[in-house]
Every structure is written in C-alpha cells, then in structure tokens.
Amino acid sequence: LVIERSRDAADPRNVKKNFGANAAYLKSVFQG
C-alpha cells in the first residue's frame, strides 16, 4: 500500500503531519 503525501496547500512542507493525516483517513476508509 502506497500512501501519497497529502497536498495540503496551507502546509505543503509538513510531510509528517500530512502523512499521518492521510494514513488515518485511509485507515478509517478501510475499516468502513
């Protein structure tokens, strides 16, 4: 599973935050 870096225009360089938010989102999606 490849998690893309979120393209948050307000925080484009905060990769760790964006990655974490994206991972949490995907987790919620897969859990239904």
mmCIF file of C-alpha atoms in Angstrom:
data_model
loop_
_atom_site.group_PDB
_atom_site.id
_atom_site.type_symbol
_atom_site.label_atom_id
_atom_site.label_comp_id
_atom_site.label_asym_id
_atom_site.label_seq_id
_atom_site.Cartn_x
_atom_site.Cartn_y
_atom_site.Cartn_z
ATOM 1 C CA LEU A 1 0.000 0.000 0.000
ATOM 2 C CA VAL A 2 1.439 3.340 -1.045
ATOM 3 C CA ILE A 3 0.286 6.365 0.903
ATOM 4 C CA GLU A 4 0.702 9.533 -1.073
ATOM 5 C CA ARG A 5 1.837 12.685 0.583
ATOM 6 C CA SER A 6 -1.123 14.949 1.148
ATOM 7 C CA ARG A 7 -1.081 18.127 -0.929
ATOM 8 C CA ASP A 8 -2.149 20.495 1.812
ATOM 9 C CA ALA A 9 -1.674 23.936 0.310
ATOM 10 C CA ALA A 10 -1.642 25.516 3.768
ATOM 11 C CA ASP A 11 1.155 23.246 4.983
ATOM 12 C CA PRO A 12 2.957 21.787 1.953
ATOM 13 C CA ARG A 13 6.220 21.098 3.763
ATOM 14 C CA ASN A 14 4.805 19.418 6.861
ATOM 15 C CA VAL A 15 5.168 15.950 5.358
ATOM 16 C CA LYS A 16 4.936 14.086 8.666
ATOM 17 C CA LYS A 17 1.646 15.743 9.569
ATOM 18 C CA ASN A 18 0.214 15.215 6.109
ATOM 19 C CA PHE A 19 1.374 11.591 6.015
ATOM 20 C CA GLY A 20 -0.197 10.911 9.410
ATOM 21 C CA ALA A 21 -3.486 12.541 8.433
ATOM 22 C CA ASN A 22 -3.563 10.580 5.184
ATOM 23 C CA ALA A 23 -2.823 7.295 6.980
ATOM 24 C CA ALA A 24 -5.600 7.940 9.492
ATOM 25 C CA TYR A 25 -8.010 8.735 6.662
ATOM 26 C CA LEU A 26 -7.158 5.553 4.775
ATOM 27 C CA LYS A 27 -7.481 3.528 7.978
ATOM 28 C CA SER A 28 -10.975 4.906 8.568
ATOM 29 C CA VAL A 29 -11.928 4.157 4.953
ATOM 30 C CA PHE A 30 -10.729 0.561 5.080
ATOM 31 C CA GLN A 31 -12.478 -0.008 8.402
ATOM 32 C CA GLY A 32 -15.714 1.155 6.827
#
